[in-house]
Amino acid sequence: QKEVEQNSGPLSVPEGAIASLNCTYSDRGSQSFFWYRQYSGKSPELIMFIYSNGDKEDGRFTAQLNKASQYVSLLIRDSQPSDSATYLCAVNMKGNNRLAFGKGNQVVVIP
Amino acid sequence: GAGVSQSPSNKVTEKGKDVELRCDPISGHTALYWYRQSLGQGLEFLIYFQGNSAPDKSGLPSDRFSAERTGGSVSTLTIQRTQQEDSAVYLCASSLAPAGGGNTIYFGEGSWLTVV
């Protein structure tokens, strides 16, 4: 089983809709969780981090964490064309000083 | 500096040659990471430095890959006898303290390596 899995294919959403991205992780002891956005040809940039179960909101972004289900998600409300990018889920596992990344989910916002 | 700086930004090299990639982390960041991203793939961890020490080099794919960090700052990733499968973007990242404490890591713009 991969450390971090993002299985969905490219996601197309109309402008103004909600984009929902999911991520699962294998290590139950994982402690911190991050979402990065990566535009084509650019490096990843941090959008949000979450450490505790529940929801965390920052502007149009909401991260949701469920440690019992080993599941973290990202919601993008009122999607804009500028949100079109690949979104990478990253997890820091207990006792480990690196971040493990998923393969990413591509989001395309259609005007 | 204001952000993580990497050089060169692009490098085309012939198969069999050695290459050196440089990373200058954010000032004051003690933790430094190297990742690799092949076309259409996720980020593959290579090595982690805390200060000048590398407590985790588990991601280095072969003994052709090595890295060092000096003065708790600049790091160099060296690839010897490059192969075509080494073609990728090599991303350096740094954080104020190790990611194990929930610290955020910040990426440089990457060094795009093409081996022909």
Coordinates of C-alpha atoms in Angstrom, one line a residue:
Chain A
Q1 CA 0.0 0.0 0.0
K2 CA 1.3 3.4 -0.9
E3 CA 2.0 5.9 1.9
V4 CA -0.3 8.5 0.4
E5 CA -2.9 7.8 -2.3
Q6 CA -4.8 10.2 -4.5
N7 CA -6.7 8.0 -6.9
S8 CA -9.1 10.3 -8.7
G9 CA -8.4 11.2 -12.3
P10 CA -8.6 14.8 -13.6
L11 CA -11.5 16.7 -12.1
S12 CA -13.4 19.2 -14.3
V13 CA -15.6 21.7 -12.5
P14 CA -17.6 24.6 -13.8
E15 CA -16.6 28.0 -12.6
G16 CA -18.3 28.8 -9.3
A17 CA -18.8 25.2 -8.3
I18 CA -17.2 23.2 -5.5
A19 CA -14.2 21.0 -6.2
S20 CA -13.7 18.1 -3.8
L21 CA -10.4 16.3 -3.6
N22 CA -9.6 13.2 -1.5
C23 CA -6.5 11.6 -0.1
T24 CA -5.9 8.5 2.0
Y25 CA -2.8 7.6 3.9
S26 CA -1.4 4.3 5.2
D27 CA 0.3 5.2 8.5
R28 CA -2.3 5.5 11.3
G29 CA 0.3 7.4 13.4
S30 CA 0.6 10.2 10.9
Q31 CA 0.4 13.6 12.6
S32 CA 0.3 16.5 10.1
F33 CA -1.3 16.9 6.7
F34 CA -0.7 19.4 4.0
W35 CA -2.2 20.4 0.7
Y36 CA 0.0 21.9 -2.0
R37 CA -1.0 23.4 -5.3
Q38 CA 1.3 23.0 -8.3
Y39 CA 0.8 24.9 -11.5
S40 CA 2.1 23.4 -14.6
G41 CA 5.9 23.9 -14.8
K42 CA 6.0 25.4 -11.4
S43 CA 7.0 24.2 -7.9
P44 CA 4.5 23.2 -5.3
E45 CA 3.1 25.9 -3.0
L46 CA 1.4 25.4 0.3
I47 CA -2.3 26.0 0.5
M48 CA -3.3 24.6 3.8
F49 CA -2.1 22.3 6.7
I50 CA -4.3 20.5 9.2
Y51 CA -3.3 18.6 12.4
S52 CA -6.6 17.9 14.2
N53 CA -9.7 16.0 13.3
G54 CA -12.4 18.1 11.8
D55 CA -12.6 21.0 9.4
K56 CA -10.2 23.9 8.9
E57 CA -11.3 26.8 6.7
D58 CA -9.1 29.4 5.0
G59 CA -10.9 31.6 2.5
R60 CA -12.4 29.5 -0.2
F61 CA -10.4 26.4 0.9
T62 CA -11.5 23.9 3.5
A63 CA -9.4 20.9 4.7
Q64 CA -11.1 18.0 6.4
L65 CA -9.3 15.4 8.4
N66 CA -10.6 12.1 9.7
K67 CA -7.8 10.2 11.4
A68 CA -10.0 7.2 12.2
S69 CA -10.6 6.7 8.5
Q70 CA -7.1 7.8 7.6
Y71 CA -8.6 10.3 5.2
V72 CA -8.0 14.0 4.4
S73 CA -9.8 16.1 1.8
L74 CA -9.7 19.5 0.3
L75 CA -12.8 21.5 -0.8
I76 CA -12.5 24.5 -3.1
R77 CA -15.6 26.6 -3.0
D78 CA -16.6 29.1 -5.7
S79 CA -13.9 27.6 -8.0
Q80 CA -12.1 30.0 -10.3
P81 CA -10.1 29.4 -13.5
S82 CA -7.0 30.4 -11.5
D83 CA -7.6 27.3 -9.3
S84 CA -6.8 25.1 -12.3
A85 CA -3.7 23.2 -11.2
T86 CA -2.5 19.9 -9.7
Y87 CA -3.2 19.5 -6.0
L88 CA -0.8 17.4 -3.9
C89 CA -1.6 15.8 -0.6
A90 CA 1.3 15.4 1.8
V91 CA 1.6 13.6 5.0
N92 CA 4.1 13.6 7.8
M93 CA 4.3 10.2 9.4
K94 CA 5.1 9.7 13.1
G95 CA 8.8 9.4 13.8
N96 CA 9.7 10.6 10.3
N97 CA 11.0 14.0 9.4
R98 CA 10.0 14.1 5.8
L99 CA 6.7 14.6 3.9
A100 CA 5.3 11.8 1.8
F101 CA 3.4 13.1 -1.2
G102 CA 0.6 11.6 -3.3
K103 CA 0.7 11.7 -7.0
G104 CA -1.7 14.7 -7.2
N105 CA -5.1 15.4 -8.6
Q106 CA -5.5 17.7 -11.6
V107 CA -8.3 20.2 -11.4
V108 CA -9.6 22.1 -14.4
V109 CA -12.1 24.9 -13.8
I110 CA -14.2 25.6 -16.9
P111 CA -15.2 29.2 -17.3
Chain B
G1 CA 17.2 35.1 0.9
A2 CA 13.4 35.4 0.6
G3 CA 12.9 32.0 -0.8
V4 CA 14.6 28.7 -1.6
S5 CA 17.0 29.3 -4.5
Q6 CA 18.1 26.6 -6.9
S7 CA 20.6 26.5 -9.7
P8 CA 20.9 25.8 -12.5
S9 CA 17.2 26.2 -13.4
N10 CA 17.7 24.1 -16.5
K11 CA 20.5 21.6 -17.3
V12 CA 20.9 19.4 -20.4
T13 CA 23.7 16.9 -20.1
E14 CA 25.0 14.0 -22.0
K15 CA 24.6 10.5 -20.7
G16 CA 27.5 9.4 -18.6
K17 CA 28.4 13.0 -17.4
D18 CA 28.3 14.1 -13.8
V19 CA 26.0 17.0 -12.7
E20 CA 25.8 19.1 -9.6
L21 CA 22.6 20.8 -8.5
R22 CA 22.7 23.6 -5.9
C23 CA 20.2 24.6 -3.3
D24 CA 20.3 27.7 -1.1
P25 CA 17.6 27.4 1.5
I26 CA 15.6 30.1 3.3
S27 CA 17.9 31.9 5.8
G28 CA 17.6 30.3 9.2
H29 CA 16.0 27.1 8.0
T30 CA 17.8 24.1 9.6
A31 CA 16.0 21.4 7.7
L32 CA 16.6 20.9 4.0
Y33 CA 15.1 18.3 1.6
W34 CA 15.7 17.1 -1.9
Y35 CA 12.8 15.6 -3.9
R36 CA 12.6 14.4 -7.5
Q37 CA 9.5 14.7 -9.8
S38 CA 9.4 12.9 -13.1
L39 CA 7.0 14.0 -15.8
G40 CA 3.4 13.5 -14.6
Q41 CA 4.5 11.9 -11.4
G42 CA 4.4 12.8 -7.7
L43 CA 7.2 13.9 -5.6
E44 CA 9.8 11.3 -4.7
F45 CA 11.8 11.9 -1.6
L46 CA 15.6 11.7 -1.9
I47 CA 17.3 13.0 1.2
Y48 CA 16.8 15.1 4.3
F49 CA 19.4 17.2 6.1
Q50 CA 19.2 18.6 9.6
G51 CA 22.0 21.1 9.8
N52 CA 24.9 19.5 8.0
S53 CA 23.9 15.9 8.8
A54 CA 21.8 13.6 6.7
P55 CA 19.8 11.4 9.1
D56 CA 17.6 10.2 6.3
K57 CA 19.0 9.4 2.9
S58 CA 16.7 6.5 2.2
G59 CA 15.3 7.9 -1.0
L60 CA 18.6 8.1 -2.9
P61 CA 17.9 5.8 -5.9
S62 CA 21.5 4.5 -6.3
D63 CA 25.1 5.1 -5.3
R64 CA 25.4 7.4 -8.3
F65 CA 23.5 10.0 -6.2
S66 CA 25.1 11.9 -3.3
A67 CA 24.4 15.1 -1.5
E68 CA 26.1 17.3 1.0
R69 CA 25.3 20.4 3.0
T70 CA 27.9 22.8 4.3
G71 CA 27.7 25.6 6.9
G72 CA 24.1 24.5 7.7
S73 CA 23.1 26.3 4.6
V74 CA 23.9 25.5 0.9
S75 CA 23.4 21.9 -0.3
T76 CA 24.7 20.2 -3.4
L77 CA 23.1 17.2 -5.0
T78 CA 25.5 15.3 -7.3
I79 CA 24.6 12.7 -9.9
Q80 CA 27.4 10.8 -11.3
R81 CA 27.4 9.0 -14.7
T82 CA 24.0 10.3 -15.5
Q83 CA 21.4 8.1 -17.2
Q84 CA 18.4 9.0 -19.2
E85 CA 16.1 7.9 -16.4
D86 CA 17.6 10.6 -14.2
S87 CA 15.8 13.2 -16.3
A88 CA 13.4 14.9 -13.9
V89 CA 12.8 18.1 -12.0
Y90 CA 14.9 18.1 -8.8
L91 CA 13.2 20.1 -6.1
C92 CA 14.9 21.4 -3.0
A93 CA 12.8 22.5 0.0
S94 CA 13.6 23.9 3.4
S95 CA 11.8 24.3 6.7
L96 CA 12.5 26.2 10.0
A97 CA 12.6 22.9 11.8
P98 CA 12.0 19.2 10.8
A99 CA 8.7 18.4 9.2
G100 CA 8.3 15.9 12.0
G101 CA 7.2 18.7 14.2
G102 CA 4.5 19.7 11.7
N103 CA 6.6 22.4 10.3
T104 CA 5.8 23.6 6.8
I105 CA 8.3 23.0 4.0
Y106 CA 8.8 25.5 1.3
F107 CA 10.0 24.6 -2.2
G108 CA 12.4 26.2 -4.6
E109 CA 11.6 26.5 -8.3
G110 CA 13.5 23.3 -9.2
S111 CA 16.3 22.3 -11.4
W112 CA 15.1 20.7 -14.6
L113 CA 17.6 18.0 -15.7
T114 CA 17.5 16.5 -19.1
V115 CA 19.9 13.7 -19.9
V116 CA 20.4 13.1 -23.7

